[in-house]
PDB file of C-alpha atoms and ligand atoms in Angstrom:
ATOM      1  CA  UNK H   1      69.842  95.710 108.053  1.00 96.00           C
ATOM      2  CA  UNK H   2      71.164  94.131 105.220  1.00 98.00           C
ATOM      3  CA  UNK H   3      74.054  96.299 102.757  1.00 98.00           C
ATOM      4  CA  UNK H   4      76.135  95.561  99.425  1.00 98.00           C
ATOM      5  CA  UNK H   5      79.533  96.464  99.931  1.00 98.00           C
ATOM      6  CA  UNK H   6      80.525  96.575  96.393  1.00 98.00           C
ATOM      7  CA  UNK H   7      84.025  97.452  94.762  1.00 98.00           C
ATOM      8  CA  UNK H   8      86.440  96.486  92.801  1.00 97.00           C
ATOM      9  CA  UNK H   9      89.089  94.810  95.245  1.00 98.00           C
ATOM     10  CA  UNK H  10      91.878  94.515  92.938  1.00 97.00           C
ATOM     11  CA  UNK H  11      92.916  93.738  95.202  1.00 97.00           C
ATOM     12  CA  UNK H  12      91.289  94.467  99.000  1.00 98.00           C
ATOM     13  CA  UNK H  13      92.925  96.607 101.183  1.00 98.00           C
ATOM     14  CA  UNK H  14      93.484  97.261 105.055  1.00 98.00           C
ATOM     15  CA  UNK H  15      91.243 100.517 104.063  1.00 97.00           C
ATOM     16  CA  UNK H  16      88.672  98.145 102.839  1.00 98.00           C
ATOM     17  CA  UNK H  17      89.233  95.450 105.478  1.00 98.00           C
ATOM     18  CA  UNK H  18      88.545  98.278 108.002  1.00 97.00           C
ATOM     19  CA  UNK H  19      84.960  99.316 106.720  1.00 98.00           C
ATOM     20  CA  UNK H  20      83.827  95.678 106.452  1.00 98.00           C
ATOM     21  CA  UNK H  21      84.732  95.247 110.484  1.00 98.00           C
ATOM     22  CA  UNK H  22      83.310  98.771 110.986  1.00 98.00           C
ATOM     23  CA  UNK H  23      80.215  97.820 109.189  1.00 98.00           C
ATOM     24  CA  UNK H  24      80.232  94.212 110.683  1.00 98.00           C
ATOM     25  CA  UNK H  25      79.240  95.823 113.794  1.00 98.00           C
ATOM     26  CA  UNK H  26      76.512  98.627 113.043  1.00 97.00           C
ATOM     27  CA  UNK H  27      74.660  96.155 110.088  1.00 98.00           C
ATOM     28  CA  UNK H  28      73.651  93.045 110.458  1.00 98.00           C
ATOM     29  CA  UNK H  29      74.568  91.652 107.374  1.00 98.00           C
ATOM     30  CA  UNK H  30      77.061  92.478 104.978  1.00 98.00           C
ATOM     31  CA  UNK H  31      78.005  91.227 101.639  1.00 98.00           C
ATOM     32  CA  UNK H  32      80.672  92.061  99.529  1.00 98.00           C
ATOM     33  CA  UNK H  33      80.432  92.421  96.561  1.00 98.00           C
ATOM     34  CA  UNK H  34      83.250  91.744  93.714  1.00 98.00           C
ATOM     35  CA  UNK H  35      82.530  93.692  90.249  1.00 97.00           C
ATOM     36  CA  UNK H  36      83.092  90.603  87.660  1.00 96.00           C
ATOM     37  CA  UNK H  37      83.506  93.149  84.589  1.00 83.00           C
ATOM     38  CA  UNK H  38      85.100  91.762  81.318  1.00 76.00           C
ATOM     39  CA  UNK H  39      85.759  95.441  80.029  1.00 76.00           C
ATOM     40  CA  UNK H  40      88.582  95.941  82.319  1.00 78.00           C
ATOM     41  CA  UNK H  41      91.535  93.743  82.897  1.00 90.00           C
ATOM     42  CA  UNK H  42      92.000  93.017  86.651  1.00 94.00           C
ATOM     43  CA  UNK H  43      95.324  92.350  88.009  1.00 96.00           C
ATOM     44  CA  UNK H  44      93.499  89.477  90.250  1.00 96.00           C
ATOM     45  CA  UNK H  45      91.254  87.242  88.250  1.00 95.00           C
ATOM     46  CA  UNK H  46      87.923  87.223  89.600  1.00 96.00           C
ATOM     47  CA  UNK H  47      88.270  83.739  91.966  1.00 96.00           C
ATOM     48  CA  UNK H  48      91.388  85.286  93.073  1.00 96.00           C
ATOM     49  CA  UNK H  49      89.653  88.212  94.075  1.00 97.00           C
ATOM     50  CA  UNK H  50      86.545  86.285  96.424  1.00 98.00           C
ATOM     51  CA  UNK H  51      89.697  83.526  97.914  1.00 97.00           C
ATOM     52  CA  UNK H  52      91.709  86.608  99.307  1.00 97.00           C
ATOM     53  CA  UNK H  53      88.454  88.679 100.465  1.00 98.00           C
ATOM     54  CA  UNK H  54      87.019  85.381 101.787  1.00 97.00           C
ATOM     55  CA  UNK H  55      90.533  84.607 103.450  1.00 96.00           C
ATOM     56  CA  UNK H  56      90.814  88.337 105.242  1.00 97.00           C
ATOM     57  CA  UNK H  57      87.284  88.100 106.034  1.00 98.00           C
ATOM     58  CA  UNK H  58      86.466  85.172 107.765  1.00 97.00           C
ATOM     59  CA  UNK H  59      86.836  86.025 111.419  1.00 97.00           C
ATOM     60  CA  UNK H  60      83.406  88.543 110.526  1.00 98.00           C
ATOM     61  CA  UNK H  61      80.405  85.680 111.371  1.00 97.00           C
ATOM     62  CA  UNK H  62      78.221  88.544 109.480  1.00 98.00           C
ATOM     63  CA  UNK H  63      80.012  89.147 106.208  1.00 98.00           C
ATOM     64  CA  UNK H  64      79.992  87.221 102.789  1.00 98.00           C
ATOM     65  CA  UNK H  65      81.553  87.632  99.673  1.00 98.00           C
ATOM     66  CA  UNK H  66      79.642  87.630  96.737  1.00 98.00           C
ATOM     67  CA  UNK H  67      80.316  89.124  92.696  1.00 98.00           C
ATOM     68  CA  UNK H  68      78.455  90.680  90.372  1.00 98.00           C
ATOM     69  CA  UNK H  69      77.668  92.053  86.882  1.00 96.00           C
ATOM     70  CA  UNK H  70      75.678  94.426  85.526  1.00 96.00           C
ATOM     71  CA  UNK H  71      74.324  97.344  87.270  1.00 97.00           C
ATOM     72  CA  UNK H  72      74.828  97.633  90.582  1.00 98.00           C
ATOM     73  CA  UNK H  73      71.115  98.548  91.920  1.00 98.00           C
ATOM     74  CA  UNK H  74      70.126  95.380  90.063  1.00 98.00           C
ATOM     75  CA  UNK H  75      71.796  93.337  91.788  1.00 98.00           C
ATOM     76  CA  UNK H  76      71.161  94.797  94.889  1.00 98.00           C
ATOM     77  CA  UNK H  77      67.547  94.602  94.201  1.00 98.00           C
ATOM     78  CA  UNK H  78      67.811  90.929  93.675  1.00 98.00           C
ATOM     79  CA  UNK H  79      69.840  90.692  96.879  1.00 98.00           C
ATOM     80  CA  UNK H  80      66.692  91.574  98.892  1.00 98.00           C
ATOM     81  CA  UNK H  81      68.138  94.816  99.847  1.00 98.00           C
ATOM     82  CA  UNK H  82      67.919  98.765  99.166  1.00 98.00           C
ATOM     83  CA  UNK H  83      71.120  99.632 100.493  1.00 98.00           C
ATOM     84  CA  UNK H  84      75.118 100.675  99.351  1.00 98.00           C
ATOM     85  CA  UNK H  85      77.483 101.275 101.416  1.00 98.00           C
ATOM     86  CA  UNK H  86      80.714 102.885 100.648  1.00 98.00           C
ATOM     87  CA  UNK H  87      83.982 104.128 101.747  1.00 97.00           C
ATOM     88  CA  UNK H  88      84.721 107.992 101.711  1.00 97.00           C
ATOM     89  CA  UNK H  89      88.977 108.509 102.175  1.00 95.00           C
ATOM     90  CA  UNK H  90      89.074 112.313 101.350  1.00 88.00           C
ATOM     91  CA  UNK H  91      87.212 114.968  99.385  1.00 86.00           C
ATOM     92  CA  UNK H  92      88.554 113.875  96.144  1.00 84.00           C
ATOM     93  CA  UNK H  93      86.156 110.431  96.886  1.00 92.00           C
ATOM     94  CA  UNK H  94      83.493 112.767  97.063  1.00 94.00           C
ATOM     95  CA  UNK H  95      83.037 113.804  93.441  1.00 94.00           C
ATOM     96  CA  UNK H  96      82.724 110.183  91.915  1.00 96.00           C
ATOM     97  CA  UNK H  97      80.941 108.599  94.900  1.00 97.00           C
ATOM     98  CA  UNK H  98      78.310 111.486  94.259  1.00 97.00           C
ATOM     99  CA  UNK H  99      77.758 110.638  90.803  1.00 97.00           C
ATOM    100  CA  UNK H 100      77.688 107.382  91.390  1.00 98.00           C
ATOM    101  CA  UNK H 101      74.807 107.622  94.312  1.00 98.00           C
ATOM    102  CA  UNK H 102      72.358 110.118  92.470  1.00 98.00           C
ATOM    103  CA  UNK H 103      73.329 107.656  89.010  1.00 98.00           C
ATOM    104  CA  UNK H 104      72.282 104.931  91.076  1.00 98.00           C
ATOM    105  CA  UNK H 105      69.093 106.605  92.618  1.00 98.00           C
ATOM    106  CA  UNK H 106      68.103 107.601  89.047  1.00 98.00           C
ATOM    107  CA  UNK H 107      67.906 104.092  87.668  1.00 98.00           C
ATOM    108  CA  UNK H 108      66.185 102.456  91.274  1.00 98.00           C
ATOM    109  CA  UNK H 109      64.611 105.357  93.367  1.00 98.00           C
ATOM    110  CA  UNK H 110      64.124 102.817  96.445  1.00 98.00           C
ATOM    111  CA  UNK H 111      68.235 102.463  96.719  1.00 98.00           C
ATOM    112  CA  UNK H 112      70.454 104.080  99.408  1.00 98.00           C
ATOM    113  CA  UNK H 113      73.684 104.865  99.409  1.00 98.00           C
ATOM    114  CA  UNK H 114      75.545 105.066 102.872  1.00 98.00           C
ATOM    115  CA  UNK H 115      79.190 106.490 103.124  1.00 97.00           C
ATOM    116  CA  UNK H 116      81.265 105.478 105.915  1.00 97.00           C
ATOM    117  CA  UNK H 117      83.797 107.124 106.250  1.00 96.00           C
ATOM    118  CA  UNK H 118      87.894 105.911 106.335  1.00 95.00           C
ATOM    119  CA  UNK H 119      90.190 105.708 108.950  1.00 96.00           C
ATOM    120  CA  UNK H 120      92.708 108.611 108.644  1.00 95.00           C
ATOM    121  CA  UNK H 121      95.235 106.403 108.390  1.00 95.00           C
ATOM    122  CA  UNK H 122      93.991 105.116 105.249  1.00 95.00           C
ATOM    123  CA  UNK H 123      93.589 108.499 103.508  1.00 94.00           C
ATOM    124  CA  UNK H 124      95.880 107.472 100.942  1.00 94.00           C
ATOM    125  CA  UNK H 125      95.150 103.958 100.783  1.00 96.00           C
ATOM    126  CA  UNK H 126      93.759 102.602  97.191  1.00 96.00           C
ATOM    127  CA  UNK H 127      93.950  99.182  95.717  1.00 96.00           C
ATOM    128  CA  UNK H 128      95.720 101.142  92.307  1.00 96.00           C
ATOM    129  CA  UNK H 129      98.217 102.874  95.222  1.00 97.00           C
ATOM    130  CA  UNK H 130      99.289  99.361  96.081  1.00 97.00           C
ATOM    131  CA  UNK H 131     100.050  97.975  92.561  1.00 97.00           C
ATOM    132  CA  UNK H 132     102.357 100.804  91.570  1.00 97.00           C
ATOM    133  CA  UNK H 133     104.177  99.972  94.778  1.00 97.00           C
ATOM    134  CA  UNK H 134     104.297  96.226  94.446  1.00 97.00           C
ATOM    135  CA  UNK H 135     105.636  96.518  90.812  1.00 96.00           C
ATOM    136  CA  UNK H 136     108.088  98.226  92.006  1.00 96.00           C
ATOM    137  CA  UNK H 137     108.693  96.017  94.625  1.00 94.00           C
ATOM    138  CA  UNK H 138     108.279  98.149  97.307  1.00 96.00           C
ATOM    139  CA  UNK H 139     106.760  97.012 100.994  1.00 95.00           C
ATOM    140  CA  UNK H 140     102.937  97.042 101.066  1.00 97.00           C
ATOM    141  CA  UNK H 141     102.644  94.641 104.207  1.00 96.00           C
ATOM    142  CA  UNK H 142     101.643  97.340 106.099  1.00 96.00           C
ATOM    143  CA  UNK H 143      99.161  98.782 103.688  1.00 98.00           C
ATOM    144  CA  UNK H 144      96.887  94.696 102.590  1.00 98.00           C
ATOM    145  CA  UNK H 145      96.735  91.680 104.404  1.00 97.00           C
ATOM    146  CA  UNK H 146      98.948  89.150 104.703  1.00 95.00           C
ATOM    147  CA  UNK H 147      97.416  86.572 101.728  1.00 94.00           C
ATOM    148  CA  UNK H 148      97.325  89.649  99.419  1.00 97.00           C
ATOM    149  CA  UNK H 149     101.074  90.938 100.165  1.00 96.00           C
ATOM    150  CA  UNK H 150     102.152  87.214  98.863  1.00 95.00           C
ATOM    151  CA  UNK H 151     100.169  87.069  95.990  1.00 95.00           C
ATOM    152  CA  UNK H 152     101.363  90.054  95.310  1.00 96.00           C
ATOM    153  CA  UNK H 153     104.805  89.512  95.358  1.00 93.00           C
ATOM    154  CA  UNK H 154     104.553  86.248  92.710  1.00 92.00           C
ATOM    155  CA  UNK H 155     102.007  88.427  90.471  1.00 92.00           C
ATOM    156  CA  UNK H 156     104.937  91.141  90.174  1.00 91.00           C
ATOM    157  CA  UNK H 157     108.307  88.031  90.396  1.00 81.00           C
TER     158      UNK H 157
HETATM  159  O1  LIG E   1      86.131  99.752  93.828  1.00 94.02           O
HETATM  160  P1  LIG E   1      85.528 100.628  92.770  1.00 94.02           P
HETATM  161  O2  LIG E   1      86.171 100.334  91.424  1.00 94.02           O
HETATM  162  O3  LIG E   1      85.557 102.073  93.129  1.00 94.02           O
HETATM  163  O4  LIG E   1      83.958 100.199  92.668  1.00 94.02           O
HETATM  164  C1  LIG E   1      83.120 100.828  91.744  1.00 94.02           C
HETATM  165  C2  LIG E   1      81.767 100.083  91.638  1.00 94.02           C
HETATM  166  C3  LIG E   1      82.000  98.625  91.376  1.00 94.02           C
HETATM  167  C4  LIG E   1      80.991 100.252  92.936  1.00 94.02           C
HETATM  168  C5  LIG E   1      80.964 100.729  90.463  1.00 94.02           C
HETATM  169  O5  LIG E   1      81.779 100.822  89.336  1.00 94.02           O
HETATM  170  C6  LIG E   1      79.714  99.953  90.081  1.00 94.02           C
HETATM  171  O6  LIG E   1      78.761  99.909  90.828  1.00 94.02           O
HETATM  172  N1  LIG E   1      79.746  99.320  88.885  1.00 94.02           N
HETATM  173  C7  LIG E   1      78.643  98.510  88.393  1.00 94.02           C
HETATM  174  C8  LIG E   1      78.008  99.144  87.153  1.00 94.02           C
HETATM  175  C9  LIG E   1      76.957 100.172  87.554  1.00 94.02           C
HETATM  176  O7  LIG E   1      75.982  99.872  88.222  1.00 94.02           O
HETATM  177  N2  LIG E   1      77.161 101.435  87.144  1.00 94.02           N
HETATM  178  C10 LIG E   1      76.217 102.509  87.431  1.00 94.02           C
HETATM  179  C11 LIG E   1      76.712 103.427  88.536  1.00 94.02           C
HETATM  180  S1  LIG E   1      77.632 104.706  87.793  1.00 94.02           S
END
């Protein structure tokens, strides 16, 4: 089976890193896929976005990285596919992620949206969690990979 891991990823996470390898072994295919949307200003430009995913990624023979714009279920309709998958970190994910999934399945009744759920140790972990840290220059090593750590550090010099 083929799914759209889509997201913002500004930028990826470990949390995020760990669904892709979770999902890398129960799907056969995954892509990820970066929301390109001009309404809202990234911190990471969009090509900044795919280098790091494609960089923390590319050990997974099964996963590409992909963006998109527009509505999500047309795009995944055009990938060939039916299916989302997301992350769930705690009950307060559960709210928005609902909406999202019966918003979804309103506009394309053939789409499916599949929640795996995080690592505890991630619970916290959000891509807006690790900006307010970096610009305050505080350690997120432990919490993004490696590429994204430096990049953050010169975004926030
Ligand atoms: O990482 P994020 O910001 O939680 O990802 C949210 C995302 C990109 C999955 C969601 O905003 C999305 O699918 N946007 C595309 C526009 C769309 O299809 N909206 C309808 C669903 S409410």
């Amino acid at each position: 089976m083929k799914v759209i891991y889509p997201g913002s990823f500004d930028p990826v996470t470990n949390g995020h890193i760990d669904i892709i390898k979770r999902a890398s072994v129960n799907f056969e295919e995954i892509v990820v896929a970066i929301l390109d949307n001009k309404s809202k200003s990234p911190l990471f430009t969009l090509e900044e976005r795919i280098s790091m995913l494609k960089d923390a990624t590319s050990e997974f023979e099964n996963v590409t990285i992909d963006s998109f714009s527009g509505l999500l279920v047309d795009y995944v309709e055009a990938m060939d596919t039916n299916t989302v998958l997301r992350g769930l970190r705690a009950i307060s994910d559960y709210e928005s992620e609902m909406r999202n999934a019966l918003a979804n399945k309103s506009l394309n009744n053939n789409i499916e949206t599949l929640f795996m759920v995080s690592k505890a140790e991630y619970t916290f972990l959000s891509s807006s969690v690790v900006k307010e840290i970096a610009g305050f220059n505080g350690d997120v090593s432990n919490m993004v990979p490696e590429s994204v750590s430096v990049k953050l550090k010169n975004k926030f010099r």
